[in-house]
Short mmCIF file of C-alpha atoms in Angstrom, two decimals:
data_model
loop_
_atom_site.label_atom_id
_atom_site.label_comp_id
_atom_site.label_asym_id
_atom_site.label_seq_id
_atom_site.Cartn_x
_atom_site.Cartn_y
_atom_site.Cartn_z
CA LEU A 1 -8.35 -16.09 -21.43
CA GLU A 2 -10.51 -19.22 -20.92
CA SER A 3 -7.69 -20.99 -23.29
CA PHE A 4 -5.25 -19.36 -22.19
CA LEU A 5 -6.00 -20.96 -18.61
CA VAL A 6 -6.62 -24.34 -19.28
CA ARG A 7 -3.38 -24.66 -21.54
CA GLU A 8 -0.78 -27.64 -19.42
CA ARG A 9 1.75 -25.30 -18.65
CA PRO A 10 2.71 -22.52 -16.30
CA ARG A 11 0.85 -19.74 -16.48
CA HIS A 12 0.77 -15.90 -14.96
CA VAL A 13 -2.12 -13.61 -15.04
CA TYR A 14 -2.27 -9.67 -14.29
CA PHE A 15 -5.41 -8.17 -13.91
CA SER A 16 -5.70 -4.81 -13.64
CA ALA A 17 -7.93 -2.05 -12.93
CA GLY A 18 -7.17 1.67 -14.10
CA HIS A 19 -7.52 4.97 -12.63
CA TYR A 20 -11.60 5.52 -12.08
CA ALA A 21 -13.77 7.65 -13.63
CA ASP A 22 -17.43 7.69 -13.85
CA PRO A 23 -18.60 6.60 -17.43
CA SER A 24 -21.62 8.83 -16.75
CA ALA A 25 -19.11 12.00 -15.97
CA ARG A 26 -18.04 12.61 -19.59
CA THR A 27 -15.80 15.53 -18.96
CA MET A 28 -13.94 13.83 -16.65
CA ASP A 29 -13.59 10.56 -18.88
CA GLU A 30 -12.75 12.87 -21.94
CA LYS A 31 -9.67 14.37 -20.30
CA GLY A 32 -8.16 11.71 -18.55
CA TRP A 33 -8.59 12.92 -15.31
CA GLN A 34 -7.42 10.97 -12.21
CA GLY A 35 -8.11 11.10 -8.84
CA SER A 36 -5.30 13.52 -7.92
CA ASP A 37 -7.13 15.86 -10.08
CA LEU A 38 -9.94 16.42 -7.57
CA VAL A 39 -7.64 17.73 -4.63
CA PHE A 40 -7.03 20.97 -6.95
CA ASP A 41 -10.36 22.08 -6.91
CA LEU A 42 -13.27 20.12 -5.35
CA ASP A 43 -15.72 22.81 -5.94
CA ALA A 44 -15.38 23.25 -9.50
CA ASP A 45 -18.21 22.70 -11.77
CA HIS A 46 -16.24 20.34 -14.14
CA LEU A 47 -15.49 18.23 -10.92
CA PRO A 48 -17.35 15.93 -9.16
CA SER A 49 -17.90 16.42 -5.42
CA VAL A 50 -16.34 13.95 -2.70
CA ASP A 51 -19.76 12.14 -2.12
CA PRO A 52 -20.22 11.01 -5.96
CA ALA A 53 -16.25 10.47 -6.18
CA ARG A 54 -16.28 8.51 -3.73
CA ASP A 55 -19.53 6.34 -5.30
CA THR A 56 -17.68 5.98 -8.38
CA TYR A 57 -14.50 4.41 -6.47
CA ALA A 58 -16.37 1.89 -4.65
CA GLU A 59 -18.29 1.24 -8.02
CA MET A 60 -15.02 0.30 -9.88
CA LEU A 61 -13.91 -1.90 -6.93
CA ALA A 62 -17.20 -3.97 -7.14
CA LYS A 63 -16.40 -4.39 -10.49
CA SER A 64 -13.09 -5.43 -9.35
CA LYS A 65 -14.31 -8.15 -6.82
CA ASP A 66 -17.24 -9.25 -9.82
CA ALA A 67 -14.26 -10.37 -12.32
CA LEU A 68 -11.94 -11.90 -9.57
CA TYR A 69 -15.42 -13.98 -8.00
CA ARG A 70 -15.61 -14.87 -12.28
CA LEU A 71 -11.86 -16.19 -12.28
CA LEU A 72 -12.00 -18.06 -9.22
CA ASP A 73 -15.85 -19.56 -10.57
CA PHE A 74 -13.73 -20.53 -13.59
CA LEU A 75 -10.63 -22.20 -12.11
CA ASP A 76 -13.04 -24.25 -9.61
CA ASP A 77 -15.25 -25.30 -12.81
CA GLN A 78 -12.29 -26.45 -14.83
CA GLY A 79 -10.60 -27.96 -11.96
CA LEU A 80 -7.19 -26.19 -11.80
CA ALA A 81 -8.26 -24.20 -8.44
CA ARG A 82 -5.84 -26.67 -6.13
CA ASP A 83 -2.78 -25.79 -8.16
CA THR A 84 -3.35 -22.22 -8.84
CA LEU A 85 -1.78 -19.59 -6.76
CA VAL A 86 -3.90 -16.50 -6.78
CA ILE A 87 -2.87 -12.99 -5.17
CA TYR A 88 -5.63 -10.37 -5.03
CA SER A 89 -3.51 -7.12 -3.91
CA SER A 90 -3.07 -3.16 -5.04
CA ASP A 91 -0.03 -1.12 -5.14
CA ASN A 92 -1.31 1.33 -2.09
CA GLY A 93 -4.41 2.10 -0.64
CA MET A 94 -6.50 5.22 -1.70
CA PHE A 95 -7.36 8.58 -0.13
CA LEU A 96 -11.44 9.41 -0.74
CA GLY A 97 -11.36 12.55 1.31
CA GLU A 98 -9.27 11.84 4.41
CA HIS A 99 -7.09 14.23 5.33
CA GLY A 100 -8.46 16.41 2.23
CA TRP A 101 -7.00 14.29 -0.34
CA PHE A 102 -7.84 12.28 -3.03
CA ASP A 103 -5.30 9.76 -4.59
CA LYS A 104 -2.02 8.26 -2.93
CA ARG A 105 1.51 8.75 -2.40
CA PHE A 106 1.73 10.24 1.17
CA MET A 107 2.63 7.89 4.23
CA TYR A 108 -0.94 8.16 5.98
CA GLU A 109 -2.57 5.00 6.60
CA GLN A 110 -5.30 5.18 3.87
CA SER A 111 -2.25 5.57 1.13
CA LEU A 112 0.21 3.53 2.64
CA ARG A 113 -1.99 0.04 3.50
CA GLY A 114 -3.49 -1.77 0.80
CA PRO A 115 -5.27 -5.11 -0.09
CA LEU A 116 -4.07 -8.43 0.18
CA GLY A 117 -5.58 -11.71 -0.21
CA ALA A 118 -4.42 -14.86 -1.57
CA ARG A 119 -5.85 -18.38 -2.31
CA TYR A 120 -3.96 -21.66 -2.89
CA PRO A 121 -6.30 -24.39 -1.76
CA LYS A 122 -3.53 -27.19 -1.85
CA ALA A 123 -1.36 -25.33 0.66
CA ILE A 124 -2.83 -22.19 2.60
CA PRO A 125 -5.74 -23.35 4.94
CA PRO A 126 -8.69 -21.29 4.31
CA GLY A 127 -9.51 -18.65 6.76
CA THR A 128 -5.78 -17.73 7.48
CA VAL A 129 -5.65 -14.47 8.57
CA SER A 130 -2.27 -12.33 9.62
CA LYS A 131 -1.79 -9.25 11.04
CA GLU A 132 1.83 -9.01 10.25
CA MET A 133 3.36 -6.28 8.29
CA VAL A 134 4.14 -6.99 4.88
CA LEU A 135 5.21 -5.06 1.85
CA ASN A 136 4.63 -5.42 -1.93
CA LEU A 137 8.53 -6.18 -2.17
CA ASP A 138 7.20 -9.68 -0.69
CA TYR A 139 5.32 -10.66 -3.61
CA ALA A 140 8.14 -11.56 -6.12
CA GLN A 141 9.66 -13.72 -3.23
CA THR A 142 6.88 -15.27 -2.25
CA PHE A 143 6.30 -16.39 -5.99
CA LEU A 144 9.56 -17.66 -6.19
CA ASP A 145 9.48 -19.44 -3.02
CA TYR A 146 6.04 -21.35 -3.93
CA ALA A 147 7.70 -22.36 -7.06
CA GLY A 148 10.40 -23.87 -5.39
CA ILE A 149 13.14 -21.08 -6.60
CA SER A 150 15.86 -19.04 -4.62
CA ALA A 151 15.30 -15.43 -4.63
CA PRO A 152 18.60 -13.55 -5.69
CA SER A 153 20.48 -12.36 -2.38
CA ASP A 154 20.40 -8.82 -3.84
CA MET A 155 16.18 -9.01 -3.24
CA GLN A 156 14.65 -6.82 -0.36
CA GLY A 157 11.61 -8.90 0.32
CA ARG A 158 10.26 -11.60 2.32
CA SER A 159 8.52 -14.63 1.47
CA LEU A 160 5.04 -14.35 2.56
CA LYS A 161 5.12 -18.04 2.35
CA PRO A 162 5.31 -18.93 6.39
CA LEU A 163 2.52 -16.34 6.99
CA MET A 164 0.17 -17.97 4.59
CA ASP A 165 1.10 -21.58 6.22
CA GLY A 166 -0.40 -20.11 8.88
CA ASN A 167 3.07 -20.49 10.93
CA LYS A 168 2.40 -18.20 14.12
CA ASP A 169 6.33 -18.33 15.06
CA VAL A 170 7.51 -16.38 12.39
CA ASN A 171 10.17 -14.40 13.50
CA TRP A 172 8.82 -11.13 11.19
CA ARG A 173 9.81 -7.84 10.45
CA ASP A 174 8.54 -4.95 13.36
CA SER A 175 8.80 -2.06 11.43
CA ILE A 176 8.66 -0.90 7.61
CA TYR A 177 10.33 1.72 5.76
CA TYR A 178 8.60 4.44 3.27
CA HIS A 179 10.36 7.45 1.07
CA TYR A 180 8.68 9.38 -1.90
CA TYR A 181 11.30 11.43 -3.86
CA GLU A 182 9.22 12.78 -6.53
CA TYR A 183 8.73 16.60 -5.45
CA PRO A 184 8.56 19.09 -7.47
CA GLY A 185 6.00 17.09 -9.64
CA PHE A 186 3.22 16.49 -11.22
CA HIS A 187 1.45 14.90 -8.11
CA SER A 188 2.80 17.84 -5.89
CA VAL A 189 3.28 15.58 -3.12
CA ARG A 190 5.89 16.64 -0.78
CA ALA A 191 9.35 14.57 -0.59
CA HIS A 192 9.14 12.54 2.58
CA TYR A 193 10.63 9.79 4.69
CA GLY A 194 9.44 7.59 7.41
CA ILE A 195 9.00 4.44 9.48
CA LYS A 196 6.10 2.98 10.74
CA LYS A 197 5.80 0.38 13.92
CA ARG A 198 2.81 -1.35 15.09
CA ARG A 199 1.95 1.21 16.96
CA TYR A 200 3.80 4.52 15.91
CA LYS A 201 4.63 6.20 13.08
CA LEU A 202 7.27 8.65 12.02
CA MET A 203 7.08 10.84 9.29
CA HIS A 204 9.70 13.49 8.09
CA PHE A 205 9.03 16.38 5.27
CA TYR A 206 12.39 16.69 4.87
CA LYS A 207 12.79 19.66 2.18
CA GLU A 208 10.74 21.07 4.57
CA ASP A 209 12.23 19.95 7.79
CA ILE A 210 8.72 19.17 9.04
CA TRP A 211 8.19 16.10 11.32
CA GLU A 212 5.17 14.14 12.44
CA LEU A 213 4.24 11.49 14.48
CA TYR A 214 1.51 9.47 15.30
CA ASP A 215 0.23 7.14 17.72
CA LEU A 216 -1.91 4.52 15.85
CA LYS A 217 -3.21 2.81 18.71
CA ASN A 218 -4.92 6.11 20.39
CA ASP A 219 -5.15 7.94 16.50
CA PRO A 220 -5.84 5.47 14.43
CA HIS A 221 -6.59 8.61 11.71
CA GLU A 222 -3.62 10.32 12.64
CA GLN A 223 -5.21 13.70 13.56
CA ASN A 224 -2.88 14.85 16.37
CA ASN A 225 1.03 15.24 15.65
CA LEU A 226 2.29 14.28 18.68
CA VAL A 227 6.02 15.16 18.05
CA LYS A 228 6.66 17.88 20.33
CA ASP A 229 4.74 16.04 22.84
CA PRO A 230 7.46 15.69 25.59
CA GLU A 231 5.45 12.52 27.13
CA TYR A 232 6.73 10.97 23.41
CA LYS A 233 10.21 12.27 23.77
CA ASN A 234 12.06 8.86 24.43
CA ILE A 235 9.91 7.30 21.33
CA ARG A 236 10.81 9.73 19.18
CA LYS A 237 14.07 9.18 19.51
CA GLN A 238 13.88 5.28 19.23
CA LEU A 239 11.91 5.71 16.07
CA ARG A 240 14.53 8.23 14.73
CA GLU A 241 17.21 5.79 15.75
CA SER A 242 15.37 2.81 13.36
CA LEU A 243 14.60 5.15 10.83
CA ILE A 244 18.41 5.68 10.58
CA GLU A 245 19.08 1.96 10.38
CA LYS A 246 16.45 1.02 8.07
CA MET A 247 17.74 3.60 5.53
CA LYS A 248 21.70 2.40 5.78
CA ARG A 249 20.08 -0.92 5.13
CA ALA A 250 18.14 0.30 2.44
CA GLY A 251 21.56 2.06 0.75
CA GLU A 252 19.88 5.52 1.11
CA ASP A 253 22.07 8.71 1.91
CA VAL A 254 21.20 9.20 5.33
CA PRO A 255 20.83 12.97 5.86
CA GLU A 256 21.75 14.75 9.77
CA ILE A 257 18.87 13.96 11.79
CA LYS A 258 18.41 16.60 14.27
#
C-alpha cells in the first residue's frame, strides 16, 4: 500500500470492512453468518445475544477508525495530504436491535442514514459541517467535480463540492426517495418505497398496502405511525404528491396511490 500511494500518478484506494463476526464466536465465523441472521432467533444457543453483537460491531468500527487514522498519518508523513481527497463513508447504516432488527435495508433512520466525512486540506476548510441530505448517488459526481471532469447528463446525483467548500447558499434538495425491491428474497425485508423530507417521512409497503408516516422532529426514533392521524392529513397528502413526483423523475412505474 505504501509503495502504491507514493507513485507519481493519480490513484484511488478503496477500503472495505466486511460483515461483523466476533473472532471468538467460532460458530458464526465458520458458517459465515451475517447481521441478518441474528433477526431470526436471538435466543438461540448458536447465536450471540444483542449486547455482544453490539459490542462486536463497535469493535469493527473501532478497527476501521484505526485503519483510517493510519492512512491519514501516512499521507501526512509523506507530504501527500494536501493533494489527496479522502472520503470516509458507508453504503448504509445498521440496525443494532432498533425496531427489533439487525442488518439494514429498511427505510428507518438507523438503516437509511450513514456516515460521511471528507478531508482535502487544500480545498475543504477544517471543521466544515453540513446538515443537508446527501446520497451515495452524489459521490461519483463529487469525484468528477474535484477532478475537473464534467459528469454525464444521465447521472442522478449532485456534486457535494459546494457543500464541502462550506457554501451556505447552495440550493440543495429538500427530500430524498428510497425504494427497496428485493422481496421475496434471502433477507425477508418487505418491498417498500418512500420519501424523506427534513421533518417528515412517508413509507409504503406496497405489496401489503401498508403506509407509515413519521414526524422526525417529535419522534426521531419512529415509534408512532401517524398515517391515520387526522391532524397530519395535509402533510400526508403533500408527501404522497412529492413521492409520486420523485418516482416519475427516477423513471419508476408509478402505481395508483390512494
